[in-house]
Every structure is written in structure tokens, then in C-alpha cells.
Amino acid sequence: MTVTSPVGTDFPWLFVVGGLPLLGAVVVAALPRGRDVLAKRTALVVALLTLMATIAMGAAFDPGRGGGQQMTFQFGRSYAWITNFGIRFAVGVDGIALVLIALATILVPVVILASWHAAEEGRRSTKTFFALVLVLETMMIGVFAATDVFLFYVFFEAMLIPMYFLIGSYGGPRRSYAAVKFLLYSLLGGLLMLASVIGLYVVSGQQLPGGGTFDFATLATLHISPGVEKWLFLGFFIAFAIKAPLFPFHTWLPDAGAEAPTGGAVLLVGVLDKVGTFGFIRYCIPLFPNASRYFAPVVLTLAVIGIFYGAFLAMGQRDLKRFVSYTSVAHFGFIGMGVFALTSQGQAGSVLYMVNHGLSTGALFFVVGFLIDRRRTRLAAEYGGVGSVAPMMAGVFLVVALATLSLPGLSTFVSEFLVLVGTFTRYRALAIVATVGIILAALYILLVYQRTMTGPVTAGNERLRDLNAREAWVVAPLVALMFVLGVYPKPVLDVITPAVNATLAQVKAHDPQPTSGVPAAAAPASVPTVAPAAVTAGTVTAGTVDGSSK
Amino acid sequence: MKPALAYAAADGTFAATWLLLAFPAVGAAILLLGGRRANRWGPVLACLAAGAAFVLGLVLFAAMLGRAGDDRAISQHLFSWIPVNGFQVDAGLLLDPLSMCFVLLVTGVGTLIHIYALGYMAHDPNRRRFFGYLNLFVVAMLLLVLGNNFLALYVGWEGVGLASYLLIGFWSARPSAATAAKKAFIVNRVGDVGLSIAIMLMFATLGTTSYAGVLGGIGALGANSGTVTAIALLLLLGACGKSAQFPLQSWLLDAMEGPTPVSALIHAATMVTAGVYLIARSAPIFNLTSDGRLLVTIVGAVTLAIGAIIGCAYDDIKKVLASSTMSQIGYMFLAVGLGPAAYAIGILHLLTHGFFKATMFLGAGSVMHGMNDTVDMRRYGGLRTVMPITFWTFAMGYLAIIGFPGWAGFFSKDKIIEAAFDKGGTSGWVLGTVALIGAGVTAFYMTRLMIMTFFGERRWDPDAHPHESPAVMTGPMIVLALGSVISGFALTFGGGLQQFLEPVVGRSAEEGIHTISPTVLTLITLLVVAGGAAAAYRQYGTQAVPRTAPQAVSPVTVAARRNLYGDAVNESLLMRPGQYLTRALVFVDGRGVDGVVNGLAAGIGGSSGRLRHAQTGFVRSYALSMFGGAALVLAVLLLGRLG
Amino acid sequence: MTPAYYLFLSAILFTIGVLGFLLRRNAIVVFMCVELMLNSVNLSLVTFARMNGTLDGQIMAFFVMVVAAAEVVVGLAIIVSIFRTRRSASVDDANLLKY
């Protein structure tokens, strides 16, 4: 079939990248009590080393391998783990996983720097906070790198533990409610996924002569009966939809996002949630191609609802952190839409969107967090006219706000437009409706900008400090990346596109051809190029995916 | 697919095309990131950056004139921007006669307004930021007109929207400015949705977004096909948003909250005319759809009328000029909607309008500068003698806009009216009549403005001490006033502009086929204009102007003062329902979606609370339940055995 | 003599034990009722062993006896200590371990 097994010829970069933070976490945790500054510095250095290792790994990565037809994993390593059930400790990355690992390793040092004083009021010690962040980094890298479905599941669940403690120990006033809600939601999804994982094992045991396996590459070659495939798909899908979160599985996010410490919220929304959308593209679609096509209209509808729902709710929020969380619900709608449009533009756009959303929403959380650090309140109404007293803060807020509304020139635009155009070529009506959502994006973010940053200075803000050097260094790399990736996203797209092509080849989905691009004789006027208003959702779904391979 | 349009490669002088963007971009970056150090020299640097772009524009213009007429479109490939399989978008520039006109307009008028702002903003503590934004605007606007594909245009399109947002809300401590800025951005976004869907439709049908591919390949879709009309209408929606055309016109009047140089540059001379550029640039698309063109003309005519009516009612000098801008852009839309016959005329009016409207806005700014930033014309009067330069330059703009023979507007606006009548048929007569009456109304409100501001008795506030503005402000005004006088004649001399634009927008209509003879029509127009001016003189010149606006006025005036209820419609149709929907959804999310989840949790908690009461603590009751359970199991086993 | 009689006896003893366990309050008596049930089971085990001619049941009975002995040791100790602290051997008084 079209999937090759991990090969072990490269330098084991993944163990370096994934192992460094864990090692660092142990070191930080073992430091004597009271050496908080040392713990912070150690954590920062470890995170930066990990970032450098990731950059080196990215340099060694060869995006062209596999030729866009085979799902190819590089830097692969596979060791026997639980032999009775054919479970292996197998890792490897393709272009999609690589950019997400890069996102995680970029955000962690920034989070550590931003959280310099965040742990001081927590219920646990400062060093524990930083150790937890580093453990979380390992888990995040692991979940993207796993090529054994069971190992993926293990990382998927293990990721919850450090996050639970970060929210529950260092969070806001309602932290226990938020932490438990987050945990229960995720566990529910995880259990459904576990059921499907076991189901996959059973199916593979029935089909393969050597007994069951959890190896992704092998599982992707199975021929599952349609009914079973749908159920297994749903198990994975619901787990990922909760994690992403897709409407209507989103209600844990505003609570968790609002109560988590700022750094935790950034990692939660910036990276952890991406595991959901990553799961769609890595697991749901290649493992269950037929079910993916079957459920695509449903998922797309949910995604579009999410875009509007998240936008309207963001407008109705008075709490700044809840506001940011709801904007993410809207953005995850876009990501989900791009993935399930099953076009290369849509999926490449979605993967890029994951990265960009991590940067922009991360930065937005940081700026909001800086504000909250100063005034100790999350209510937007308490802020007003901040731009007059803290111009730098207002400037950064504005740039980040513009990234949130996907202004061309910033990275988010590239991804959002790719998603929309990718969806448009196959589902016109949906894409048109989703495009209207960009008006709402402008509305909710500019509304908040106006309320907090402009107008007369409200009482209590007269002496608000502008960004200090540390805070400026936190947002500077993110803002710089937004600009760079907005103007020149090609290097990242070049890594993503072959992986996306391989995924789509696995589903046998082809990009729709331009309806008039072919010679005029071969494309009679009956090709549906009617006015978009006339294309209803019903007729669009009828001609969904070109199922025939060329 | 092979493009039917071929562009020459950018070599020689044209290799420097990208520098047009780079100069102001560097200026903006230095000013916005430079911090306080740049406060002192920053504004001058911004002027130099804009000036450098203008000089480069002139050099390129000269180089372009040196090439053959059909070899003047030069495309410069910069780098591959968004490459994903079939979707290949390059960052590239296209310099052709059409974009050349805009480059010179944007950088030329832009530089003058930069210089003017040196004086106008001299005392503003944040003027470094202001000049940074101005440079940012120039970059975005140049990108808009220079991009060689629709997506690059879209980047510039939203970029100018951003610059406009930043500059309208420049005095952000004023809530009204912040609200106006937001409104402008949002309304523009509505138009942007149309533009972006149009781009998607281009990609879905033609597989490309480059001008060469789309404009060259659109013919394959066939004239008046659904797709072509759809693309045209979506582009029109985008154009309406940017150019403040009906039904997206409401933001422009509020945009006057921004500093006056901004109103002159962005909301009169350049940005708001981007819609006209878009339609002229997409001429091959609009040429294929008669319905699309008709709608463009209708939008133009309706806005022309709305703007003219509103302009008669306002007392705020900037808002009168803003509604006049709407109205004049309506003329341009009307022209470009007429098709190949009048694209060049539309662009001509765009250029002359750029001169005379900028002149008048700068004049208004000069007046405000001298009058403690009062904008109410009822507090002006008799400024002719205290501000002679302002008065004379403003008068040049005034004569140009009403179309006084020899002045710029005479050459452009009369041509539009003529072309509208020449369209023929009922629609031609209707459009022509609207345009003709519009000219009369224009004369009325502009004469009213002139009289209320510069003539009559002095109705100043007690603390007003009007004085002429410094040379740094009057200089640009004089240059622009000169443009208002001669640009019309200069651009039409020997068919200059029309021939220059012909490779891009096609040949204009042949002379000689007219519904009404041009001479007669010119005379009629002049009569209507004179009538409008005379009516204004009778009402405002012969009787005293009250310091407060009279309340006992006709319903038409009331409606016009309220912007013909445009804002009221927006509020009741969009804002209110939106707010209710938001509140309702917040309720649904909290009580409904989250309520289900929390309800489930509460249900489990409640039932377990009830169940635990079975644990009485009495050993005997536990034993009884064990006994009962054992008996039950036994019974089931036995029954199973027996059954 | 049929082995069934032993089984009847065992059933009667077991029932007496159950009823005593459920109805009596004194911890010592309750405890003895438990022993009675154990022994009735022992009796039936031995009877079945006899009927089947194998030793399994008898071995099982020994196990039960051992467990019972251990249980007596622990159980009596608990009862004595409860009696010492509360001055009562009624099982209904020791109901703290509840919801």
C-alpha cells in the first residue's frame, strides 16, 4: 500500500528533542527548595536547547521524501514495548508533525519566560510549575511523533496530567472546577478513542496473519467493513472533536482557558488543542477514508456553525480570557473545515492555520495576561484607554488583534485564505458562509480593542505600566514570526504540502480541477459553474469527493 | 492554460519597480518601530520616503512613455508567495498605464499631503506615529494598484483598510473616533468578503488568480455566463465597500473623525477610489457581463444622488466634502459601468477629482486650523479676507468640482454625463438625467459651502482668531489648486489619457454617435449648474445665515441630515438583531450546551447522593442485602436450570 | 441412613444462623451465628464428599475451619475492643461507618 514503515537510518533526533525536556524536568524537580531563580533559568535553557535541537531536526528533514504519494515518516525509531499485544514504542515525523513539534518547542520557551512570576501564588512550588511545563513539552512532542496508535493514545492521555496540575494548582479562582471539567471531558473522549484503538487492534488481528498490531503504517492498509469503520471513526472523531474543540464539544475550553495560568492557557489552546485537529488529519482520515468521506458534510457543518457560534459568543463575553477562548472556537471551526474539505489547499491551509493560530492566539493570551497581571481583573470593562498610558502594549495588542482577524500580510491570512479557497473548490455554499465569518472576526476583536485600548482612560488605569523588557521579549518572537510567515510562508508550506498530498492520496481524494481550465471542448457549460447563490448545500454534498484514482 | 495576456518582463529601469513599495515601507517601519528617538526627524523622513517613491514613479513613467503603446505592461516577479499544488500565488508587481496613473496620483498627492501634515500636525505629540501610518497607507495603496494578481490586490486592499482604520482612529482617546474607525473597518470587511469570494470563484473556475490568467482566460467562460456575472457582482460588492458606494456608504461620513490630511489623502483622493480601479482593472470581466455593468451604473447613479442630497443638508464642512466625495465617486462608478466607452473617462474624473477634492479638503483643514478645529460652517463666514490663500485655492477646487468651463471638472464630469446619455435606451436617459441633476445639486451644495465659509458676515466663536496657515500648508494647497485648474485640460489634450490607457481598458467610443449633441449637452449642463449655484446664492448669499441650524425644515432636509436614515437602517437591521443574537447565544451556551454537561454532572452527583443513603451503617441490613442477593442469584440459576 | 438428612440438618442450621445473624443484636451472639453458618456449610461439604466418594469436600472443610479460627481471633478482638470503648456489645450501636 501507500504507507511505508518508519526507517531507522537517520540520527535519532526525536529522542533528543523529546528527551531533553523530560531530562530537564527531572533536573528542575530535583533542585533544592528555594532555588527558584535557578529552576526558572534551568527550565528556560532546557527549553531553548530543545528549540535548537528542533531547528536542527527541521534542517535535516527532507520534505520531498515519499514524493507526496506515500505517507513517509522520518527520523523513525521503533522498539518492542508490550510484545503480547504487538505494541511498539515507535516514533517518526512527517511534515505535518514536524511543524507542530516546531510550534510546541517555540511556544514552550516563550511560555517559560512569560510565566516568570506566574507560579508565585500557586498552591505548589515554583520549580514544580516549570518541571510540569517541561514534562508537558515531552508529552506534546511524543503525541505528534508517535507512529504507534497505542503509544499515541498513551501520550494523548498522559498529556492531561501535567495540564491538570497546571490548571488546578496555579489557576484562577475557579481552578478546580475548570481543571476537573477539562480532565473529565478529555477522559471521556480518550475512552471512546481507546475503544476504537482496541477495535482497530481486533480488526487487524482478524486480517493480518501475524496477529494484531497497533502500527499506524500497517493499520492504514486495513480494509475495514463500512459499518465497523464508521463506528471506529466516530470513536476517534469525538475524542479529537472534544480536544480541538469543535462545536458543540467546546464548553470546557472557556473555563479551562480562563482559569488556567496564562502560560498554561497558551500551551492548552496553542498546542494541546492542536492534537485534536492533528488527529483529524493524521488518524481519522488515513485510517478511515470511507467514513471520513461519509461524515465530511456533518463535520463541515459543525465547523461552520462553530465559526459563527464562537464569533458571536466571543462578542458576548465580558471576561477577556473567556473571550480569547471563544475566538479559538471560531478558529478551530476554520481548521476543521479545511481538514475535512479533503483538498490539498484546505488541508495545507489547516496545518498552517494550526501553527499560526498557536502564534497569534498565544500572543493574544500573553497580552491579555499582561493586562490582567497589572490590574488583577479579567473584566474587559475595567480597562479603557490603555493605549494612552501604555502605547507599546496597545501596539502589540493591535498587531495580535489584526492577526486574529486574519489581516493580509500577517501569517494567519495565508492559512485562512487557503482553507477558504480549498473548501470553496469543493463545497461552495459552505465556503461562502464561512467567509462571511471574517466580518464577525473583525467585529469581535476590534470591539474588544476599542473597549480596552481606546477612549478616555478609565479610573484605575492611569498608572498602568507599559510592557517591560521581559514581556517585550515574550511577544517579540511571536509577532516577528507572524510577519515573516505572512510574507514568506513558502518554506513551511513546502514542508506541509507533500505530507498533505500523501494523506489525500491515502483517501484517494483529488483536488477539483478548475471548471473551465481544461480545453473548452472537454468542459461543456454544464459543469457546475453557476452563480454561487444557486449552489445549495444539498447539491454540493452530492458531488463531494472524486473517489476514483487516476 | 495559456494566458491571452502577456506582460513584458521587468528589466532595465523597471527592475526598480519594487522600490516604489520599499521606500515608504522602510519609512513606515522606521517610524513605527523607532521609538521616541525618531520623534524629531521621523515626519521629515516620511515625507522623503513618499517623495522618493514619487520621483521613482516619474522616472518609471518617463521610461514607460519610451516604450511602444502595447508594450507598456511590465510584470515583475518577486517571489513565490503561496504555493500549494494547483494554487500558486506569486508576489509580483504589474506596472501598466492604469497602475501608472495611480502610482503618480498616490505618490504625488501623497507627498504633498505629507508635507501639508508637517504643518497641520506640528503640535500633535504622536505625530511620529501619524506619519508612520501615512507611509503605511502609501505602501498598501501602491501594493493595491501594483499587484499582478488579485490576491496581491487583496493584500493592499485590506492594507489600506487598516491604514484607514488606524488614521480615522488616530485620536483614539475620543470614543467617537474609535467607533468611526471600527465602523469603517467593518463595513469595508463586508465588501472584502465579496472580493475574497470573487477571488475564490476565479480560482475554482480558472485555476489561477493572476491578472494574466484571469483577465486573459475569462473569455473562455462566455459572455453573460452565470459565473462571469457572479464574479463581477462580487467584485462590485468589494468596490462598494472600499469606495463608500450604496449600500455600503455609511462609513465615509463618520470617517471624517480622522485628521484632515487623512480625509484629503485617503477618504477623498486615493483610497476611496480603489473601487473604481478594481472595476477598471477587471474591465475584461465586466465587458462580458451586461447585467454586471448595468448594476455598476445603477450603484453609481444611486450613490451620486444620495451623496448630493446629503451634501446639501450638513453644516459640518468635512461632512459636506465627504458626501461630495461619495457623490463624485458615484460619477466614476457610473462611468466605468458604461463599459469600454467610458473607462478612461472614469479614470480621468478620478484623477481630476483627486486634485480638486484634495485641494478643498486641505483648504477645509486650513480653515479648521485657523478656527480652533471648529467644523460647523455656521460658525464661519467672511473668511475670504483673513485667509486669502486658502480662499483662492479653495475657489479653484470649487470651480473645478462644479465644472466651470476650463477647470478640471468641466473636462471629466461633463464627459461622464455625455457618456451616460450616449449609452442609449431608457437606462441611458435615466442615468444621464440623474447625472445631470446631480451636477446641479453639486453646484448648489458647493456654492452653499463657499458662501457660508468665505462670504457673508463673521459668525465666529468669541475665542476664534482665524489666521492664514503657514507656508508648509499653503504650499501643497497651491500646487494642488494648480492641478485643479489645469489637470483636466492637460490630461485630455490631444486625447492624452485615453490613448495612454487604451492598451488596458480598451478603445473609447467613436466620436460622432451621440444621443444629444455634445455642444447642446454642455450648454444644458452649464445651465443646470448655474441654476444650482444661483439657488444657493439666493438662499445663503442674500439672507443672513443663522448660527444654529433651523429646525423647521422640510422632511427631505431632516432625512438628509440623518444621512437618509442609512445609519438607522443599519442599526435596526444589523446591529440590534446582532446584539440580541449574541445575548441569546451566550444564554444558550451557558444554560443550553454547557447546561447539558453540567446537568449531567449534577444528575450523577444527585443520584449518587440519594443512593448512598442505602449505606445505613447497620451490619444487619448489609447482611440482609447479601442474603437477598445470594438468594436471587440462586433463584436465577435454578430457574435457568429448570427452564 | 441417607446423606440427605445431613443436608437437611445443614440447611436448618444455616437458616438458624442467618436468622440469628439478622435478628440478634448482641455482637457475641451474632458472631456465633456466623460460626454456625460456617459449620453448617462444613457439614454439607463433608456430606457431599461422602456422597461422591472423594476427599475434596473434606479438605475444603479444613480450610473453612482454619479461616473460621482466624476469623474468631480477629473478630473477637474487634468486639472486645468495641465493648471496651463503648460499654456495649450491640451491633446496632456501631453504625458509624455509613454515608
PDB file of C-alpha atoms in Angstrom, chain A residues 259-439:
ATOM      1  CA  GLU A 259      -8.842  29.693  34.817  1.00  0.00           C
ATOM      2  CA  ALA A 260      -5.502  28.345  33.629  1.00  0.00           C
ATOM      3  CA  PRO A 261      -2.438  30.470  34.301  1.00  0.00           C
ATOM      4  CA  THR A 262      -1.584  32.458  31.182  1.00  0.00           C
ATOM      5  CA  GLY A 263       1.306  30.215  30.192  1.00  0.00           C
ATOM      6  CA  GLY A 264      -0.833  27.149  30.696  1.00  0.00           C
ATOM      7  CA  ALA A 265      -3.613  28.640  28.626  1.00  0.00           C
ATOM      8  CA  VAL A 266      -1.177  29.335  25.803  1.00  0.00           C
ATOM      9  CA  LEU A 267       0.033  25.750  25.764  1.00  0.00           C
ATOM     10  CA  LEU A 268      -3.511  24.483  26.151  1.00  0.00           C
ATOM     11  CA  VAL A 269      -5.003  26.416  23.269  1.00  0.00           C
ATOM     12  CA  GLY A 270      -1.805  26.785  21.297  1.00  0.00           C
ATOM     13  CA  VAL A 271      -0.621  23.208  21.248  1.00  0.00           C
ATOM     14  CA  LEU A 272      -2.786  20.754  23.191  1.00  0.00           C
ATOM     15  CA  ASP A 273      -5.888  21.601  21.220  1.00  0.00           C
ATOM     16  CA  LYS A 274      -3.956  21.133  18.018  1.00  0.00           C
ATOM     17  CA  VAL A 275      -3.680  17.466  18.921  1.00  0.00           C
ATOM     18  CA  GLY A 276      -7.369  17.275  18.102  1.00  0.00           C
ATOM     19  CA  THR A 277      -7.059  18.774  14.657  1.00  0.00           C
ATOM     20  CA  PHE A 278      -3.791  16.922  14.114  1.00  0.00           C
ATOM     21  CA  GLY A 279      -5.678  13.748  14.978  1.00  0.00           C
ATOM     22  CA  PHE A 280      -8.298  14.505  12.331  1.00  0.00           C
ATOM     23  CA  ILE A 281      -5.698  14.762   9.642  1.00  0.00           C
ATOM     24  CA  ARG A 282      -3.329  12.041  10.833  1.00  0.00           C
ATOM     25  CA  TYR A 283      -5.666   9.393  12.201  1.00  0.00           C
ATOM     26  CA  CYS A 284      -9.298   9.938  11.217  1.00  0.00           C
ATOM     27  CA  ILE A 285      -8.733  10.492   7.535  1.00  0.00           C
ATOM     28  CA  PRO A 286      -5.985   7.993   6.578  1.00  0.00           C
ATOM     29  CA  LEU A 287      -7.267   5.206   8.836  1.00  0.00           C
ATOM     30  CA  PHE A 288     -10.926   5.608   7.927  1.00  0.00           C
ATOM     31  CA  PRO A 289     -11.025   7.113   4.436  1.00  0.00           C
ATOM     32  CA  ASN A 290     -14.531   5.967   3.571  1.00  0.00           C
ATOM     33  CA  ALA A 291     -16.012   7.007   6.880  1.00  0.00           C
ATOM     34  CA  SER A 292     -14.230  10.341   6.565  1.00  0.00           C
ATOM     35  CA  ARG A 293     -15.880  10.967   3.266  1.00  0.00           C
ATOM     36  CA  TYR A 294     -19.205   9.789   4.662  1.00  0.00           C
ATOM     37  CA  PHE A 295     -19.090  12.087   7.669  1.00  0.00           C
ATOM     38  CA  ALA A 296     -17.373  15.039   5.978  1.00  0.00           C
ATOM     39  CA  PRO A 297     -20.591  17.024   5.362  1.00  0.00           C
ATOM     40  CA  VAL A 298     -21.577  16.642   9.013  1.00  0.00           C
ATOM     41  CA  VAL A 299     -18.172  17.723  10.230  1.00  0.00           C
ATOM     42  CA  LEU A 300     -18.070  20.643   7.835  1.00  0.00           C
ATOM     43  CA  THR A 301     -21.465  21.793   9.013  1.00  0.00           C
ATOM     44  CA  LEU A 302     -20.352  21.619  12.618  1.00  0.00           C
ATOM     45  CA  ALA A 303     -17.212  23.531  11.706  1.00  0.00           C
ATOM     46  CA  VAL A 304     -19.126  26.322  10.022  1.00  0.00           C
ATOM     47  CA  ILE A 305     -21.560  26.507  12.924  1.00  0.00           C
ATOM     48  CA  GLY A 306     -18.536  26.725  15.189  1.00  0.00           C
ATOM     49  CA  ILE A 307     -17.124  29.657  13.242  1.00  0.00           C
ATOM     50  CA  PHE A 308     -20.246  31.707  13.800  1.00  0.00           C
ATOM     51  CA  TYR A 309     -21.056  30.391  17.219  1.00  0.00           C
ATOM     52  CA  GLY A 310     -17.587  31.121  18.523  1.00  0.00           C
ATOM     53  CA  ALA A 311     -17.647  34.575  16.991  1.00  0.00           C
ATOM     54  CA  PHE A 312     -20.998  35.550  18.473  1.00  0.00           C
ATOM     55  CA  LEU A 313     -20.078  34.190  21.869  1.00  0.00           C
ATOM     56  CA  ALA A 314     -16.760  35.988  21.781  1.00  0.00           C
ATOM     57  CA  MET A 315     -18.699  39.184  21.234  1.00  0.00           C
ATOM     58  CA  GLY A 316     -20.857  38.468  24.237  1.00  0.00           C
ATOM     59  CA  GLN A 317     -18.022  37.853  26.696  1.00  0.00           C
ATOM     60  CA  ARG A 318     -17.083  40.293  29.395  1.00  0.00           C
ATOM     61  CA  ASP A 319     -14.134  38.237  30.621  1.00  0.00           C
ATOM     62  CA  LEU A 320     -11.039  38.786  28.478  1.00  0.00           C
ATOM     63  CA  LYS A 321      -9.676  35.267  28.805  1.00  0.00           C
ATOM     64  CA  ARG A 322     -13.011  33.679  28.046  1.00  0.00           C
ATOM     65  CA  PHE A 323     -13.150  35.996  25.064  1.00  0.00           C
ATOM     66  CA  VAL A 324      -9.845  34.672  23.748  1.00  0.00           C
ATOM     67  CA  SER A 325     -11.037  31.116  24.295  1.00  0.00           C
ATOM     68  CA  TYR A 326     -14.174  31.688  22.258  1.00  0.00           C
ATOM     69  CA  THR A 327     -12.223  33.260  19.422  1.00  0.00           C
ATOM     70  CA  SER A 328     -10.338  29.980  19.343  1.00  0.00           C
ATOM     71  CA  VAL A 329     -13.575  28.044  18.989  1.00  0.00           C
ATOM     72  CA  ALA A 330     -14.240  30.076  15.856  1.00  0.00           C
ATOM     73  CA  HIS A 331     -10.731  29.474  14.567  1.00  0.00           C
ATOM     74  CA  PHE A 332     -10.929  25.758  15.184  1.00  0.00           C
ATOM     75  CA  GLY A 333     -14.026  25.821  13.034  1.00  0.00           C
ATOM     76  CA  PHE A 334     -11.873  27.057  10.182  1.00  0.00           C
ATOM     77  CA  ILE A 335      -9.230  24.425  10.834  1.00  0.00           C
ATOM     78  CA  GLY A 336     -11.753  21.602  10.960  1.00  0.00           C
ATOM     79  CA  MET A 337     -13.360  22.854   7.796  1.00  0.00           C
ATOM     80  CA  GLY A 338     -10.069  22.885   5.920  1.00  0.00           C
ATOM     81  CA  VAL A 339      -9.201  19.360   7.026  1.00  0.00           C
ATOM     82  CA  PHE A 340     -12.491  17.799   6.019  1.00  0.00           C
ATOM     83  CA  ALA A 341     -12.804  19.667   2.751  1.00  0.00           C
ATOM     84  CA  LEU A 342     -10.338  16.994   1.562  1.00  0.00           C
ATOM     85  CA  THR A 343      -8.476  19.281  -0.787  1.00  0.00           C
ATOM     86  CA  SER A 344      -4.768  19.922  -0.642  1.00  0.00           C
ATOM     87  CA  GLN A 345      -5.254  23.674  -0.271  1.00  0.00           C
ATOM     88  CA  GLY A 346      -7.708  23.187   2.546  1.00  0.00           C
ATOM     89  CA  GLN A 347      -5.545  20.735   4.447  1.00  0.00           C
ATOM     90  CA  ALA A 348      -2.288  22.582   3.904  1.00  0.00           C
ATOM     91  CA  GLY A 349      -4.114  25.719   4.995  1.00  0.00           C
ATOM     92  CA  SER A 350      -5.400  23.948   8.079  1.00  0.00           C
ATOM     93  CA  VAL A 351      -1.984  22.727   9.120  1.00  0.00           C
ATOM     94  CA  LEU A 352      -0.541  26.173   8.593  1.00  0.00           C
ATOM     95  CA  TYR A 353      -3.539  27.556  10.451  1.00  0.00           C
ATOM     96  CA  MET A 354      -2.661  25.348  13.415  1.00  0.00           C
ATOM     97  CA  VAL A 355       0.784  26.898  13.557  1.00  0.00           C
ATOM     98  CA  ASN A 356      -0.434  30.427  13.009  1.00  0.00           C
ATOM     99  CA  HIS A 357      -3.238  30.079  15.484  1.00  0.00           C
ATOM    100  CA  GLY A 358      -0.726  28.891  18.059  1.00  0.00           C
ATOM    101  CA  LEU A 359       1.319  32.012  17.452  1.00  0.00           C
ATOM    102  CA  SER A 360      -1.492  34.533  17.270  1.00  0.00           C
ATOM    103  CA  THR A 361      -3.726  33.202  19.999  1.00  0.00           C
ATOM    104  CA  GLY A 362      -0.677  32.571  22.133  1.00  0.00           C
ATOM    105  CA  ALA A 363       0.327  36.182  21.732  1.00  0.00           C
ATOM    106  CA  LEU A 364      -3.231  37.316  22.395  1.00  0.00           C
ATOM    107  CA  PHE A 365      -3.334  35.310  25.623  1.00  0.00           C
ATOM    108  CA  PHE A 366       0.016  36.783  26.632  1.00  0.00           C
ATOM    109  CA  VAL A 367      -1.067  40.378  26.075  1.00  0.00           C
ATOM    110  CA  VAL A 368      -4.314  39.807  27.904  1.00  0.00           C
ATOM    111  CA  GLY A 369      -2.333  38.090  30.640  1.00  0.00           C
ATOM    112  CA  PHE A 370      -0.013  41.084  30.970  1.00  0.00           C
ATOM    113  CA  LEU A 371      -3.042  43.309  31.379  1.00  0.00           C
ATOM    114  CA  ILE A 372      -4.521  41.032  33.991  1.00  0.00           C
ATOM    115  CA  ASP A 373      -1.202  40.860  35.860  1.00  0.00           C
ATOM    116  CA  ARG A 374      -1.361  44.611  36.232  1.00  0.00           C
ATOM    117  CA  ARG A 375      -4.971  45.121  37.208  1.00  0.00           C
ATOM    118  CA  ARG A 376      -5.893  41.753  38.717  1.00  0.00           C
ATOM    119  CA  THR A 377      -9.172  41.592  36.890  1.00  0.00           C
ATOM    120  CA  ARG A 378     -10.289  39.768  33.797  1.00  0.00           C
ATOM    121  CA  LEU A 379     -13.241  42.050  33.055  1.00  0.00           C
ATOM    122  CA  ALA A 380     -12.861  43.982  29.815  1.00  0.00           C
ATOM    123  CA  ALA A 381     -14.897  46.835  31.258  1.00  0.00           C
ATOM    124  CA  GLU A 382     -12.190  47.566  33.809  1.00  0.00           C
ATOM    125  CA  TYR A 383      -9.798  48.517  31.042  1.00  0.00           C
ATOM    126  CA  GLY A 384     -10.212  51.589  28.897  1.00  0.00           C
ATOM    127  CA  GLY A 385      -7.858  53.977  27.209  1.00  0.00           C
ATOM    128  CA  VAL A 386      -4.883  51.719  27.863  1.00  0.00           C
ATOM    129  CA  GLY A 387      -3.439  52.923  24.572  1.00  0.00           C
ATOM    130  CA  SER A 388      -2.843  56.376  26.020  1.00  0.00           C
ATOM    131  CA  VAL A 389      -0.855  55.173  29.022  1.00  0.00           C
ATOM    132  CA  ALA A 390       0.800  52.069  27.580  1.00  0.00           C
ATOM    133  CA  PRO A 391       1.280  52.624  23.856  1.00  0.00           C
ATOM    134  CA  MET A 392       3.586  49.659  23.328  1.00  0.00           C
ATOM    135  CA  MET A 393       1.099  47.296  24.888  1.00  0.00           C
ATOM    136  CA  ALA A 394      -1.666  48.744  22.742  1.00  0.00           C
ATOM    137  CA  GLY A 395       0.513  48.404  19.663  1.00  0.00           C
ATOM    138  CA  VAL A 396       1.247  44.758  20.317  1.00  0.00           C
ATOM    139  CA  PHE A 397      -2.405  44.126  21.134  1.00  0.00           C
ATOM    140  CA  LEU A 398      -3.340  45.706  17.838  1.00  0.00           C
ATOM    141  CA  VAL A 399      -0.916  43.622  15.800  1.00  0.00           C
ATOM    142  CA  VAL A 400      -2.120  40.477  17.505  1.00  0.00           C
ATOM    143  CA  ALA A 401      -5.728  41.520  17.064  1.00  0.00           C
ATOM    144  CA  LEU A 402      -5.081  42.044  13.372  1.00  0.00           C
ATOM    145  CA  ALA A 403      -3.548  38.596  13.187  1.00  0.00           C
ATOM    146  CA  THR A 404      -6.679  37.237  14.852  1.00  0.00           C
ATOM    147  CA  LEU A 405      -8.860  38.799  12.208  1.00  0.00           C
ATOM    148  CA  SER A 406      -6.504  37.449   9.535  1.00  0.00           C
ATOM    149  CA  LEU A 407      -5.267  40.652   8.027  1.00  0.00           C
ATOM    150  CA  PRO A 408      -3.331  40.045   4.827  1.00  0.00           C
ATOM    151  CA  GLY A 409       0.363  40.462   5.379  1.00  0.00           C
ATOM    152  CA  LEU A 410       0.195  38.550   8.631  1.00  0.00           C
ATOM    153  CA  SER A 411       0.583  34.807   8.719  1.00  0.00           C
ATOM    154  CA  THR A 412      -2.998  33.988   9.648  1.00  0.00           C
ATOM    155  CA  PHE A 413      -4.295  35.373   6.385  1.00  0.00           C
ATOM    156  CA  VAL A 414      -2.357  32.876   4.302  1.00  0.00           C
ATOM    157  CA  SER A 415      -3.769  29.945   6.184  1.00  0.00           C
ATOM    158  CA  GLU A 416      -7.292  31.248   6.387  1.00  0.00           C
ATOM    159  CA  PHE A 417      -7.439  32.023   2.719  1.00  0.00           C
ATOM    160  CA  LEU A 418      -6.033  28.605   1.846  1.00  0.00           C
ATOM    161  CA  VAL A 419      -8.687  26.970   3.991  1.00  0.00           C
ATOM    162  CA  LEU A 420     -11.435  29.003   2.395  1.00  0.00           C
ATOM    163  CA  VAL A 421     -10.250  28.559  -1.148  1.00  0.00           C
ATOM    164  CA  GLY A 422      -9.642  24.854  -0.550  1.00  0.00           C
ATOM    165  CA  THR A 423     -13.148  24.443   0.780  1.00  0.00           C
ATOM    166  CA  PHE A 424     -14.600  26.585  -1.958  1.00  0.00           C
ATOM    167  CA  THR A 425     -13.392  24.353  -4.757  1.00  0.00           C
ATOM    168  CA  ARG A 426     -15.485  21.526  -3.342  1.00  0.00           C
ATOM    169  CA  TYR A 427     -18.185  22.981  -1.108  1.00  0.00           C
ATOM    170  CA  ARG A 428     -19.045  26.414  -2.439  1.00  0.00           C
ATOM    171  CA  ALA A 429     -22.014  27.276  -0.272  1.00  0.00           C
ATOM    172  CA  LEU A 430     -20.198  26.328   2.922  1.00  0.00           C
ATOM    173  CA  ALA A 431     -17.130  28.319   1.990  1.00  0.00           C
ATOM    174  CA  ILE A 432     -19.214  31.367   1.187  1.00  0.00           C
ATOM    175  CA  VAL A 433     -20.992  31.166   4.515  1.00  0.00           C
ATOM    176  CA  ALA A 434     -17.684  30.717   6.304  1.00  0.00           C
ATOM    177  CA  THR A 435     -16.214  33.710   4.508  1.00  0.00           C
ATOM    178  CA  VAL A 436     -18.927  35.868   6.000  1.00  0.00           C
ATOM    179  CA  GLY A 437     -17.429  34.843   9.319  1.00  0.00           C
ATOM    180  CA  ILE A 438     -14.426  37.062   8.672  1.00  0.00           C
ATOM    181  CA  ILE A 439     -16.673  40.076   9.182  1.00  0.00           C
TER     182      ILE A 439
END
